[in-house]
Amino acid sequence: MSQNLNPAHNPDELEVAQGTHHDQLEGWVPQLASDAELRDAFEKAFDYRGDVTLTLKSGEKIEGYVFDRRTGKTAAESVVRLIPAGKDEKRAIPYSEIAALAFTGRDTAAGKSWEAWVRKYWEKRQAGEKNIGLEPEKLD
Amino acid sequence: MAVPISQMATVASYVLRQKLAGRKRYPLVLMLEPLFRCNLACAGCGKIQYPAHILKKDLSPEECFRAADECGAPIVSIPGGEPLMHPRIHEIVEGLVARKKYIYLCTNALLLKEKLDLFTPSKYLTFSVHVDGEREHHDFSVCREGGYEIAVDAVKEALRRGFRVTTNTTLFDGADPNSVRRFFDEMMEVGIESMMLSPGYSYDKAPDQKHFLGRARTRRLFRAILSNRKKHWRFNQSPLFLEFLMGKRNYACSAWGMPTFNIFGWQKPCYLLQDGYADSFAELMNDTKWDEYGTESGNPKCANCMVHCGYETSAVNDTFGSLRGFWATVKATMSTEYKDDGALAMLNEPARPVHSYNPLVQIESPQQETSV
């Protein structure tokens, strides 16, 4: 079954799954000059766990979370789908209508690590704290 | 019995109907995520990393019912996020029970005791309580001291009130098989119906990127845990899936068997991996390029996965797909001991995580990351 796979992906040989290295995308404003740049930027926006801001060619600005992208043969056939911040709707916008993209929101998956949690846990424990826990971030 | 006979019969007749209808792909369990927010922030979880406006969103009961009707699976698993934080979760459960769906409400149980009054015991409703092993292991896994005690206390109360309760345990690199076996004894003593087990999936958004098991390690760990099994342990899983975890059989992924619906729509391809969203269940089934996923595809995001949502349906398919598969299931149900001297010897070896650590005595040198 797995003879033809790259050894790094060979399920019969894997001892431990390699973790993911996160690119620092917060604040990034990609060039959207070519079709390839456009597609690459929206792949990254789809993978990004923060809000982005789209500036449409009409001048409208939309800040929201990109939850999907669908790439077609042309920019007009490709769409990015997002949920605008503070709204209860989904919007689909063709790539061809987009003038600019900026990674404006905080990447909620970045800057957290197991090592940081262990370090904080140990510090709290040494300080005599009880019921130490890692709380989810406040939503307000 | 690991599950009531009525549930087994419902699932068996459903699968046979799909087979007789010649369906190659069919849903067995709907993974319904009515929200993403949670009251825990576990290091191994990659589910809750979203902007606040997304975490505040809930699926309405009507959206949940539409998804369940569209999908048609006999079982609905409700993970999240933490489903008990959904303000209308009891309405969702009631509506699904009325549709005679077997529901597994997956919860970390921090809110279970105070929310129990919202629910009525039913053969259709099971609380699947997330407990990652003995006290210390669980608390560290969920990054909260005291979590184990709260969960077990809630489990006891739910059992006392006549609810069906199972546990759901995720294991990462460094798990101690002896401790897991002791945990099984403990849970059986508490009186839960049965247990579910899974290796952790390597979520690329999870804070912990070092303790995901590769397949070779997963097989050794589960062989050590599940061989020389005690008679009183009950598992709420296909016996062939447990053999798959132990490395006794190989399956291809059937992610289509446990489709996921959440606030974004139908998640392609599965509960674990996000590669876009379909607007309808039919679109999910017809337009997803299923061959591009699963270990055999060579997709690196699937390389280590042995999680039930990809492989349990494969095991169930095997059971009903051939006489050989059916016989293997009967055999695995009747004869659960799995005597294995090699596995016994493994229990005497110290647990050796790939990245050596002991959170209480050895902290790795400070890294760049500072926030948690």
Short mmCIF file of C-alpha atoms in Angstrom, two decimals:
data_model
loop_
_atom_site.label_atom_id
_atom_site.label_comp_id
_atom_site.label_asym_id
_atom_site.label_seq_id
_atom_site.Cartn_x
_atom_site.Cartn_y
_atom_site.Cartn_z
CA MET A 1 0.00 0.00 0.00
CA SER A 2 2.62 2.50 1.03
CA GLN A 3 5.70 1.49 -1.01
CA ASN A 4 5.46 4.46 -3.34
CA LEU A 5 5.14 7.12 -0.71
CA ASN A 6 7.80 9.57 0.29
CA PRO A 7 9.42 8.00 3.42
CA ALA A 8 8.42 11.07 5.41
CA HIS A 9 4.81 10.23 4.66
CA ASN A 10 5.10 6.48 4.86
CA PRO A 11 2.55 5.49 7.46
CA ASP A 12 4.36 2.27 8.29
CA GLU A 13 7.53 4.10 9.28
CA LEU A 14 6.23 7.14 11.08
CA GLU A 15 7.19 7.29 14.73
CA VAL A 16 6.00 10.76 15.44
CA ALA A 17 4.04 13.27 13.45
CA GLN A 18 6.04 16.37 12.66
CA GLY A 19 4.46 19.54 13.96
CA THR A 20 3.60 22.48 11.79
CA HIS A 21 5.67 25.61 11.47
CA HIS A 22 3.45 28.67 11.29
CA ASP A 23 4.27 31.50 8.93
CA GLN A 24 4.00 34.94 10.46
CA LEU A 25 1.21 36.39 8.36
CA GLU A 26 -0.24 38.96 10.72
CA GLY A 27 0.00 42.38 9.13
CA TRP A 28 0.93 40.97 5.72
CA VAL A 29 -0.38 42.75 2.63
CA PRO A 30 0.31 40.46 -0.32
CA GLN A 31 0.93 41.62 -3.86
CA LEU A 32 -1.94 40.52 -6.04
CA ALA A 33 -0.37 41.37 -9.40
CA SER A 34 -0.45 37.94 -11.03
CA ASP A 35 -2.93 35.13 -11.08
CA ALA A 36 -0.48 32.91 -9.16
CA GLU A 37 -0.02 35.55 -6.45
CA LEU A 38 -3.76 35.95 -6.15
CA ARG A 39 -4.36 32.22 -5.72
CA ASP A 40 -1.49 31.82 -3.28
CA ALA A 41 -2.65 34.76 -1.18
CA PHE A 42 -6.17 33.38 -0.87
CA GLU A 43 -4.88 29.90 -0.01
CA LYS A 44 -2.99 31.55 2.85
CA ALA A 45 -6.04 33.62 3.81
CA PHE A 46 -8.08 30.40 3.96
CA ASP A 47 -5.51 28.82 6.26
CA TYR A 48 -5.23 31.94 8.43
CA ARG A 49 -7.07 31.88 11.78
CA GLY A 50 -7.64 35.60 12.04
CA ASP A 51 -9.72 38.16 10.18
CA VAL A 52 -8.58 39.70 6.92
CA THR A 53 -9.65 42.91 5.22
CA LEU A 54 -10.66 42.89 1.58
CA THR A 55 -10.79 46.08 -0.47
CA LEU A 56 -13.03 45.61 -3.46
CA LYS A 57 -12.53 47.36 -6.78
CA SER A 58 -15.81 49.14 -6.04
CA GLY A 59 -14.12 50.75 -3.04
CA GLU A 60 -16.01 48.72 -0.44
CA LYS A 61 -13.94 47.37 2.46
CA ILE A 62 -14.93 44.11 4.18
CA GLU A 63 -13.30 42.78 7.32
CA GLY A 64 -14.06 39.16 8.13
CA TYR A 65 -13.02 35.55 8.49
CA VAL A 66 -12.25 33.59 5.33
CA PHE A 67 -13.74 30.12 5.75
CA ASP A 68 -13.52 28.91 2.17
CA ARG A 69 -12.09 29.58 -1.25
CA ARG A 70 -13.03 27.97 -4.52
CA THR A 71 -10.57 28.23 -7.34
CA GLY A 72 -11.75 28.08 -10.91
CA LYS A 73 -9.89 28.47 -14.19
CA THR A 74 -9.92 32.26 -14.07
CA ALA A 75 -9.99 34.92 -11.36
CA ALA A 76 -13.62 35.63 -12.26
CA GLU A 77 -14.49 31.96 -11.67
CA SER A 78 -12.61 31.83 -8.36
CA VAL A 79 -14.31 33.02 -5.20
CA VAL A 80 -13.37 33.67 -1.63
CA ARG A 81 -16.08 33.06 0.98
CA LEU A 82 -16.08 34.90 4.25
CA ILE A 83 -18.15 35.80 7.28
CA PRO A 84 -17.92 39.57 7.83
CA ALA A 85 -17.10 40.52 11.42
CA GLY A 86 -20.24 41.33 13.40
CA LYS A 87 -22.62 40.12 10.70
CA ASP A 88 -24.70 37.00 10.43
CA GLU A 89 -24.12 36.30 6.76
CA LYS A 90 -21.77 34.54 4.39
CA ARG A 91 -20.44 36.39 1.38
CA ALA A 92 -18.84 34.97 -1.76
CA ILE A 93 -16.65 37.40 -3.67
CA PRO A 94 -14.98 36.66 -7.02
CA TYR A 95 -11.20 37.15 -6.98
CA SER A 96 -11.61 39.44 -9.97
CA GLU A 97 -13.53 42.00 -7.87
CA ILE A 98 -10.82 42.26 -5.23
CA ALA A 99 -8.29 45.08 -5.33
CA ALA A 100 -6.41 44.37 -2.09
CA LEU A 101 -6.11 41.85 0.73
CA ALA A 102 -4.60 42.49 4.15
CA PHE A 103 -4.12 40.11 7.08
CA THR A 104 -5.41 42.61 9.62
CA GLY A 105 -6.75 40.41 12.44
CA ARG A 106 -4.74 38.61 15.09
CA ASP A 107 -3.78 35.05 14.14
CA THR A 108 -5.54 33.10 16.90
CA ALA A 109 -3.44 29.98 16.24
CA ALA A 110 -0.07 31.72 16.53
CA GLY A 111 2.08 32.53 19.52
CA LYS A 112 0.79 29.67 21.62
CA SER A 113 2.87 26.68 22.41
CA TRP A 114 2.94 23.70 24.67
CA GLU A 115 6.34 24.85 25.95
CA ALA A 116 4.89 28.20 26.96
CA TRP A 117 2.02 26.47 28.75
CA VAL A 118 4.39 24.17 30.66
CA ARG A 119 6.58 27.11 31.62
CA LYS A 120 3.63 29.11 32.91
CA TYR A 121 2.23 26.06 34.69
CA TRP A 122 5.53 25.49 36.46
CA GLU A 123 5.85 29.15 37.46
CA LYS A 124 2.35 29.15 38.93
CA ARG A 125 2.98 25.90 40.75
CA GLN A 126 6.20 27.22 42.25
CA ALA A 127 4.30 30.30 43.36
CA GLY A 128 1.99 28.00 45.32
CA GLU A 129 -1.10 28.48 43.14
CA LYS A 130 -3.79 25.82 43.26
CA ASN A 131 -6.15 24.69 40.52
CA ILE A 132 -3.87 25.95 37.81
CA GLY A 133 -5.55 26.03 34.44
CA LEU A 134 -5.21 27.40 30.98
CA GLU A 135 -8.29 29.51 30.33
CA PRO A 136 -9.68 30.16 26.87
CA GLU A 137 -9.41 33.76 25.79
CA LYS A 138 -12.25 36.09 26.72
CA LEU A 139 -14.61 36.76 23.82
CA ASP A 140 -15.56 40.32 24.67
CA MET B 1 -23.03 -5.11 26.37
CA ALA B 2 -21.05 -2.12 25.09
CA VAL B 3 -24.16 -0.61 23.47
CA PRO B 4 -27.86 -1.51 23.77
CA ILE B 5 -29.14 -4.14 21.35
CA SER B 6 -31.67 -1.69 19.86
CA GLN B 7 -28.83 0.63 18.83
CA MET B 8 -26.79 -2.22 17.38
CA ALA B 9 -29.82 -3.42 15.42
CA THR B 10 -30.56 0.09 14.11
CA VAL B 11 -26.99 0.56 12.90
CA ALA B 12 -26.74 -2.95 11.43
CA SER B 13 -29.99 -2.64 9.49
CA TYR B 14 -29.03 0.85 8.28
CA VAL B 15 -25.65 -0.35 6.98
CA LEU B 16 -27.22 -3.40 5.33
CA ARG B 17 -29.78 -1.15 3.62
CA GLN B 18 -26.94 1.01 2.24
CA LYS B 19 -25.14 -2.10 1.03
CA LEU B 20 -28.28 -3.52 -0.60
CA ALA B 21 -28.88 -0.16 -2.29
CA GLY B 22 -25.36 -0.44 -3.71
CA ARG B 23 -24.14 2.78 -2.08
CA LYS B 24 -20.38 2.97 -2.12
CA ARG B 25 -20.28 5.93 0.26
CA TYR B 26 -22.76 6.51 3.04
CA PRO B 27 -22.74 8.43 6.32
CA LEU B 28 -22.72 6.44 9.53
CA VAL B 29 -22.27 9.22 12.08
CA LEU B 30 -23.05 12.91 11.62
CA MET B 31 -20.48 15.02 13.43
CA LEU B 32 -22.54 18.05 14.37
CA GLU B 33 -20.56 21.00 15.73
CA PRO B 34 -23.14 23.54 16.92
CA LEU B 35 -20.42 25.95 18.12
CA PHE B 36 -16.64 26.30 18.31
CA ARG B 37 -16.22 28.00 21.67
CA CYS B 38 -15.04 25.98 24.64
CA ASN B 39 -14.38 26.41 28.35
CA LEU B 40 -11.07 24.59 28.06
CA ALA B 41 -8.00 25.40 25.97
CA CYS B 42 -6.33 22.00 25.57
CA ALA B 43 -2.83 21.97 24.12
CA GLY B 44 -3.60 19.23 21.62
CA CYS B 45 -6.81 20.73 20.27
CA GLY B 46 -6.90 22.64 16.99
CA LYS B 47 -10.63 23.28 17.00
CA ILE B 48 -11.08 26.49 18.90
CA GLN B 49 -8.65 28.88 17.21
CA TYR B 50 -10.97 31.45 15.63
CA PRO B 51 -11.66 35.16 15.95
CA ALA B 52 -14.14 36.07 18.70
CA HIS B 53 -17.01 36.85 16.29
CA ILE B 54 -16.77 33.28 14.96
CA LEU B 55 -16.52 31.74 18.44
CA LYS B 56 -19.68 33.58 19.45
CA LYS B 57 -21.76 31.98 16.69
CA ASP B 58 -24.13 29.06 17.30
CA LEU B 59 -26.00 26.79 14.94
CA SER B 60 -29.73 27.13 15.54
CA PRO B 61 -31.72 23.98 16.40
CA GLU B 62 -33.43 24.27 13.01
CA GLU B 63 -30.07 24.28 11.21
CA CYS B 64 -29.05 21.19 13.21
CA PHE B 65 -32.27 19.36 12.33
CA ARG B 66 -31.93 20.24 8.64
CA ALA B 67 -28.39 18.84 8.65
CA ALA B 68 -29.48 15.64 10.41
CA ASP B 69 -32.37 15.15 7.96
CA GLU B 70 -30.20 15.91 4.95
CA CYS B 71 -27.49 13.51 6.06
CA GLY B 72 -29.70 10.68 7.30
CA ALA B 73 -27.06 8.98 9.47
CA PRO B 74 -28.51 6.94 12.35
CA ILE B 75 -26.01 8.34 14.86
CA VAL B 76 -25.31 12.00 15.61
CA SER B 77 -22.20 12.91 17.53
CA ILE B 78 -22.24 16.44 18.95
CA PRO B 79 -18.71 17.66 19.60
CA GLY B 80 -17.61 21.26 19.37
CA GLY B 81 -16.33 23.38 21.06
CA GLU B 82 -18.12 22.47 24.23
CA PRO B 83 -21.74 21.69 23.32
CA LEU B 84 -23.04 22.36 26.83
CA MET B 85 -22.10 26.02 26.32
CA HIS B 86 -24.70 26.23 23.53
CA PRO B 87 -27.72 28.07 24.97
CA ARG B 88 -30.22 25.82 23.13
CA ILE B 89 -28.40 22.50 23.29
CA HIS B 90 -31.31 20.82 25.07
CA GLU B 91 -33.63 21.79 22.21
CA ILE B 92 -31.17 20.35 19.71
CA VAL B 93 -30.98 17.10 21.66
CA GLU B 94 -34.77 16.91 22.06
CA GLY B 95 -35.33 17.41 18.35
CA LEU B 96 -32.79 14.76 17.42
CA VAL B 97 -34.23 12.30 19.93
CA ALA B 98 -37.66 12.93 18.39
CA ARG B 99 -36.06 11.90 15.07
CA LYS B 100 -34.85 8.69 16.76
CA LYS B 101 -31.20 9.53 16.24
CA TYR B 102 -28.70 7.97 18.62
CA ILE B 103 -26.88 10.98 20.03
CA TYR B 104 -23.42 11.12 21.55
CA LEU B 105 -23.11 14.48 23.26
CA CYS B 106 -19.34 14.95 23.63
CA THR B 107 -18.51 17.05 26.64
CA ASN B 108 -15.61 17.83 28.93
CA ALA B 109 -18.25 17.67 31.68
CA LEU B 110 -17.25 20.90 33.41
CA LEU B 111 -20.86 22.07 33.01
CA LEU B 112 -22.55 18.67 32.95
CA LYS B 113 -23.74 18.48 36.53
CA GLU B 114 -25.43 21.88 36.44
CA LYS B 115 -27.00 21.21 33.01
CA LEU B 116 -28.34 17.71 33.66
CA ASP B 117 -31.80 19.03 34.54
CA LEU B 118 -32.16 20.22 30.95
CA PHE B 119 -32.11 16.64 29.65
CA THR B 120 -34.26 13.54 30.00
CA PRO B 121 -32.69 10.08 30.13
CA SER B 122 -33.32 8.18 26.92
CA LYS B 123 -31.87 5.22 25.10
CA TYR B 124 -31.15 7.72 22.30
CA LEU B 125 -28.98 10.04 24.40
CA THR B 126 -25.47 9.28 25.64
CA PHE B 127 -23.10 11.71 27.31
CA SER B 128 -19.68 10.98 25.88
CA VAL B 129 -17.40 12.46 28.49
CA HIS B 130 -13.91 13.44 27.46
CA VAL B 131 -11.50 11.95 30.00
CA ASP B 132 -7.90 11.54 28.86
CA GLY B 133 -6.78 8.99 31.43
CA GLU B 134 -6.00 8.97 35.12
CA ARG B 135 -6.30 12.18 37.13
CA GLU B 136 -2.85 13.63 36.50
CA HIS B 137 -2.81 12.65 32.82
CA HIS B 138 -6.27 14.06 32.19
CA ASP B 139 -5.63 17.31 34.02
CA PHE B 140 -2.41 17.90 32.15
CA SER B 141 -3.94 16.95 28.83
CA VAL B 142 -6.79 19.44 29.25
CA CYS B 143 -4.45 22.00 30.84
CA ARG B 144 -6.58 22.35 33.95
CA GLU B 145 -6.01 21.02 37.44
CA GLY B 146 -9.13 19.58 39.03
CA GLY B 147 -10.73 18.80 35.67
CA TYR B 148 -10.69 15.07 36.28
CA GLU B 149 -12.51 15.33 39.56
CA ILE B 150 -15.22 17.55 38.11
CA ALA B 151 -15.69 15.19 35.14
CA VAL B 152 -15.89 12.02 37.22
CA ASP B 153 -18.24 13.64 39.70
CA ALA B 154 -20.54 14.67 36.85
CA VAL B 155 -20.34 11.19 35.32
CA LYS B 156 -21.47 9.65 38.61
CA GLU B 157 -24.37 12.07 38.89
CA ALA B 158 -25.45 11.42 35.31
CA LEU B 159 -25.34 7.68 35.93
CA ARG B 160 -27.29 8.09 39.15
CA ARG B 161 -30.02 9.90 37.21
CA GLY B 162 -30.26 7.11 34.65
CA PHE B 163 -28.38 8.60 31.70
CA ARG B 164 -26.23 6.59 29.35
CA VAL B 165 -22.58 7.62 29.81
CA THR B 166 -19.44 6.67 27.93
CA THR B 167 -15.94 8.08 28.09
CA ASN B 168 -13.90 9.34 25.20
CA THR B 169 -10.12 9.23 25.58
CA THR B 170 -7.52 10.76 23.27
CA LEU B 171 -3.95 9.56 23.59
CA PHE B 172 -0.81 11.44 22.62
CA ASP B 173 2.88 10.60 22.44
CA GLY B 174 4.14 9.76 25.91
CA ALA B 175 0.94 8.06 27.07
CA ASP B 176 1.71 5.36 29.63
CA PRO B 177 -0.09 2.11 28.69
CA ASN B 178 -0.16 0.89 32.29
CA SER B 179 -1.83 4.08 33.40
CA VAL B 180 -4.37 3.83 30.58
CA ARG B 181 -5.18 0.26 31.64
CA ARG B 182 -5.62 1.36 35.25
CA PHE B 183 -7.90 4.13 33.96
CA PHE B 184 -10.06 1.53 32.17
CA ASP B 185 -10.46 -0.36 35.44
CA GLU B 186 -11.38 2.87 37.19
CA MET B 187 -14.04 3.82 34.61
CA MET B 188 -15.58 0.36 34.64
CA GLU B 189 -15.78 0.61 38.42
CA VAL B 190 -17.52 3.99 38.13
CA GLY B 191 -20.15 2.16 36.08
CA ILE B 192 -20.03 3.80 32.67
CA GLU B 193 -21.54 1.96 29.74
CA SER B 194 -18.38 1.73 27.64
CA MET B 195 -15.26 3.56 26.50
CA MET B 196 -14.04 5.15 23.28
CA LEU B 197 -10.38 5.54 22.41
CA SER B 198 -8.48 7.47 19.81
CA PRO B 199 -4.97 8.59 18.99
CA GLY B 200 -4.76 12.39 18.79
CA TYR B 201 -4.87 13.95 15.35
CA SER B 202 -2.00 16.27 14.41
CA TYR B 203 -4.01 19.48 14.18
CA ASP B 204 -1.79 22.11 12.63
CA LYS B 205 -3.51 24.84 14.65
CA ALA B 206 -3.03 23.16 18.05
CA PRO B 207 -0.62 24.82 20.50
CA ASP B 208 1.20 21.53 21.09
CA GLN B 209 3.01 20.50 17.92
CA LYS B 210 5.28 17.88 19.46
CA HIS B 211 3.23 15.06 20.86
CA PHE B 212 1.28 13.69 17.93
CA LEU B 213 1.76 9.99 17.43
CA GLY B 214 3.01 8.57 14.16
CA ARG B 215 1.37 5.39 12.98
CA ALA B 216 4.15 3.01 14.03
CA ARG B 217 4.06 4.42 17.56
CA THR B 218 0.25 4.42 17.64
CA ARG B 219 0.16 0.73 16.80
CA ARG B 220 2.70 -0.14 19.51
CA LEU B 221 0.88 1.93 22.11
CA PHE B 222 -2.52 0.42 21.35
CA ARG B 223 -1.06 -3.08 21.13
CA ALA B 224 0.35 -2.61 24.64
CA ILE B 225 -2.94 -1.20 25.94
CA LEU B 226 -5.46 -3.46 24.26
CA SER B 227 -3.69 -6.84 24.25
CA ASN B 228 -4.15 -9.16 27.24
CA ARG B 229 -7.42 -7.35 27.73
CA LYS B 230 -9.43 -7.63 30.90
CA LYS B 231 -12.83 -9.23 30.48
CA HIS B 232 -14.76 -6.43 32.16
CA TRP B 233 -13.49 -3.67 29.84
CA ARG B 234 -16.24 -2.54 27.45
CA PHE B 235 -15.55 -0.47 24.36
CA ASN B 236 -18.05 1.48 22.33
CA GLN B 237 -16.21 0.89 19.08
CA SER B 238 -16.10 -1.61 16.29
CA PRO B 239 -13.87 -4.49 17.45
CA LEU B 240 -12.19 -4.41 14.05
CA PHE B 241 -11.34 -0.73 14.50
CA LEU B 242 -9.63 -1.62 17.79
CA GLU B 243 -7.68 -4.32 15.92
CA PHE B 244 -6.74 -1.64 13.37
CA LEU B 245 -5.35 0.51 16.18
CA MET B 246 -3.39 -2.50 17.46
CA GLY B 247 -1.83 -2.98 14.02
CA LYS B 248 -3.64 -6.24 13.34
CA ARG B 249 -5.36 -5.01 10.20
CA ASN B 250 -5.08 -2.23 7.69
CA TYR B 251 -7.85 -0.01 6.40
CA ALA B 252 -8.14 2.82 3.92
CA CYS B 253 -9.75 6.04 5.17
CA SER B 254 -13.47 6.46 4.68
CA ALA B 255 -13.87 10.05 5.81
CA TRP B 256 -17.26 10.20 4.07
CA GLY B 257 -18.60 7.89 6.81
CA MET B 258 -18.54 10.63 9.47
CA PRO B 259 -19.35 13.93 7.75
CA THR B 260 -19.12 17.19 9.70
CA PHE B 261 -21.58 20.08 9.73
CA ASN B 262 -20.83 23.35 11.50
CA ILE B 263 -21.44 27.09 11.23
CA PHE B 264 -19.50 27.23 7.95
CA GLY B 265 -21.43 24.38 6.28
CA TRP B 266 -20.41 20.82 5.40
CA GLN B 267 -16.70 20.50 6.07
CA LYS B 268 -14.54 18.97 3.34
CA PRO B 269 -13.33 16.30 3.77
CA CYS B 270 -13.77 15.38 7.44
CA TYR B 271 -14.01 16.40 11.08
CA LEU B 272 -10.24 16.76 11.38
CA LEU B 273 -9.11 18.35 8.17
CA GLN B 274 -10.53 21.56 6.68
CA ASP B 275 -10.22 21.89 2.96
CA GLY B 276 -13.25 24.02 2.26
CA TYR B 277 -16.99 23.81 2.76
CA ALA B 278 -19.97 22.50 0.80
CA ASP B 279 -23.40 24.09 1.05
CA SER B 280 -25.30 20.81 1.02
CA PHE B 281 -24.68 17.24 2.07
CA ALA B 282 -25.13 16.08 -1.54
CA GLU B 283 -22.49 18.58 -2.68
CA LEU B 284 -20.12 17.31 0.02
CA MET B 285 -20.53 13.70 -1.06
CA ASN B 286 -20.44 14.35 -4.80
CA ASP B 287 -17.84 17.11 -5.13
CA THR B 288 -15.21 16.18 -2.54
CA LYS B 289 -12.20 14.52 -4.14
CA TRP B 290 -12.11 11.67 -1.63
CA ASP B 291 -9.11 10.00 -3.29
CA GLU B 292 -6.96 12.97 -2.29
CA TYR B 293 -7.35 12.12 1.40
CA GLY B 294 -6.43 9.22 3.66
CA THR B 295 -3.06 7.69 4.41
CA GLU B 296 -2.90 5.84 1.11
CA SER B 297 -3.32 9.10 -0.82
CA GLY B 298 0.10 10.36 0.23
CA ASN B 299 -1.50 13.56 1.51
CA PRO B 300 0.89 14.62 4.32
CA LYS B 301 -2.01 16.02 6.36
CA CYS B 302 -3.43 12.50 6.55
CA ALA B 303 -0.15 10.64 7.02
CA ASN B 304 -0.43 9.96 10.75
CA CYS B 305 -4.14 9.74 11.12
CA MET B 306 -5.71 6.63 12.61
CA VAL B 307 -8.66 8.47 14.12
CA HIS B 308 -12.08 6.86 14.29
CA CYS B 309 -13.75 9.43 12.03
CA GLY B 310 -11.60 8.21 9.16
CA TYR B 311 -11.33 4.54 9.94
CA GLU B 312 -14.21 3.31 12.06
CA THR B 313 -16.58 3.33 9.09
CA SER B 314 -13.96 1.33 7.20
CA ALA B 315 -14.10 -1.28 9.96
CA VAL B 316 -17.91 -1.30 9.95
CA ASN B 317 -17.86 -1.62 6.16
CA ASP B 318 -15.55 -4.58 6.53
CA THR B 319 -17.96 -6.20 8.98
CA PHE B 320 -20.87 -5.96 6.58
CA GLY B 321 -18.92 -6.16 3.34
CA SER B 322 -17.99 -9.82 3.37
CA LEU B 323 -18.54 -13.04 5.26
CA ARG B 324 -14.87 -12.95 6.25
CA GLY B 325 -15.30 -9.47 7.77
CA PHE B 326 -18.49 -10.51 9.52
CA TRP B 327 -16.84 -13.62 10.94
CA ALA B 328 -13.83 -11.58 12.09
CA THR B 329 -16.20 -9.25 13.95
CA VAL B 330 -18.04 -12.13 15.59
CA LYS B 331 -14.71 -13.63 16.62
CA ALA B 332 -13.42 -10.30 17.94
CA THR B 333 -16.65 -9.78 19.89
CA MET B 334 -16.61 -13.22 21.48
CA SER B 335 -12.90 -13.55 22.12
CA THR B 336 -11.55 -10.29 23.48
CA GLU B 337 -8.50 -11.40 25.39
CA TYR B 338 -5.82 -10.91 22.69
CA LYS B 339 -3.11 -12.82 24.55
CA ASP B 340 0.25 -11.39 23.54
CA ASP B 341 3.48 -11.97 25.48
CA GLY B 342 5.28 -9.29 23.47
CA ALA B 343 2.66 -6.75 24.49
CA LEU B 344 2.96 -7.84 28.12
CA ALA B 345 6.70 -7.20 27.92
CA MET B 346 5.96 -3.74 26.52
CA LEU B 347 4.02 -2.97 29.69
CA ASN B 348 7.23 -3.42 31.65
CA GLU B 349 9.10 -0.88 29.57
CA PRO B 350 9.08 2.75 30.69
CA ALA B 351 6.95 5.07 28.56
CA ARG B 352 9.40 6.85 26.24
CA PRO B 353 8.00 9.92 24.55
CA VAL B 354 9.88 11.09 21.46
CA HIS B 355 10.40 14.51 23.00
CA SER B 356 11.50 13.59 26.48
CA TYR B 357 9.76 15.65 29.09
CA ASN B 358 8.28 15.58 32.51
CA PRO B 359 6.33 18.71 33.16
CA LEU B 360 6.85 18.57 36.89
CA VAL B 361 10.60 18.07 36.99
CA GLN B 362 12.02 19.18 33.69
CA ILE B 363 11.08 22.21 31.68
CA GLU B 364 12.49 22.66 28.24
CA SER B 365 14.66 25.71 27.72
CA PRO B 366 12.68 28.89 27.14
CA GLN B 367 11.52 29.35 23.54
CA GLN B 368 10.50 32.46 21.71
CA GLU B 369 6.84 31.89 22.35
CA THR B 370 5.70 33.54 25.50
CA SER B 371 1.95 33.60 25.46
CA VAL B 372 -0.30 30.61 26.07
#
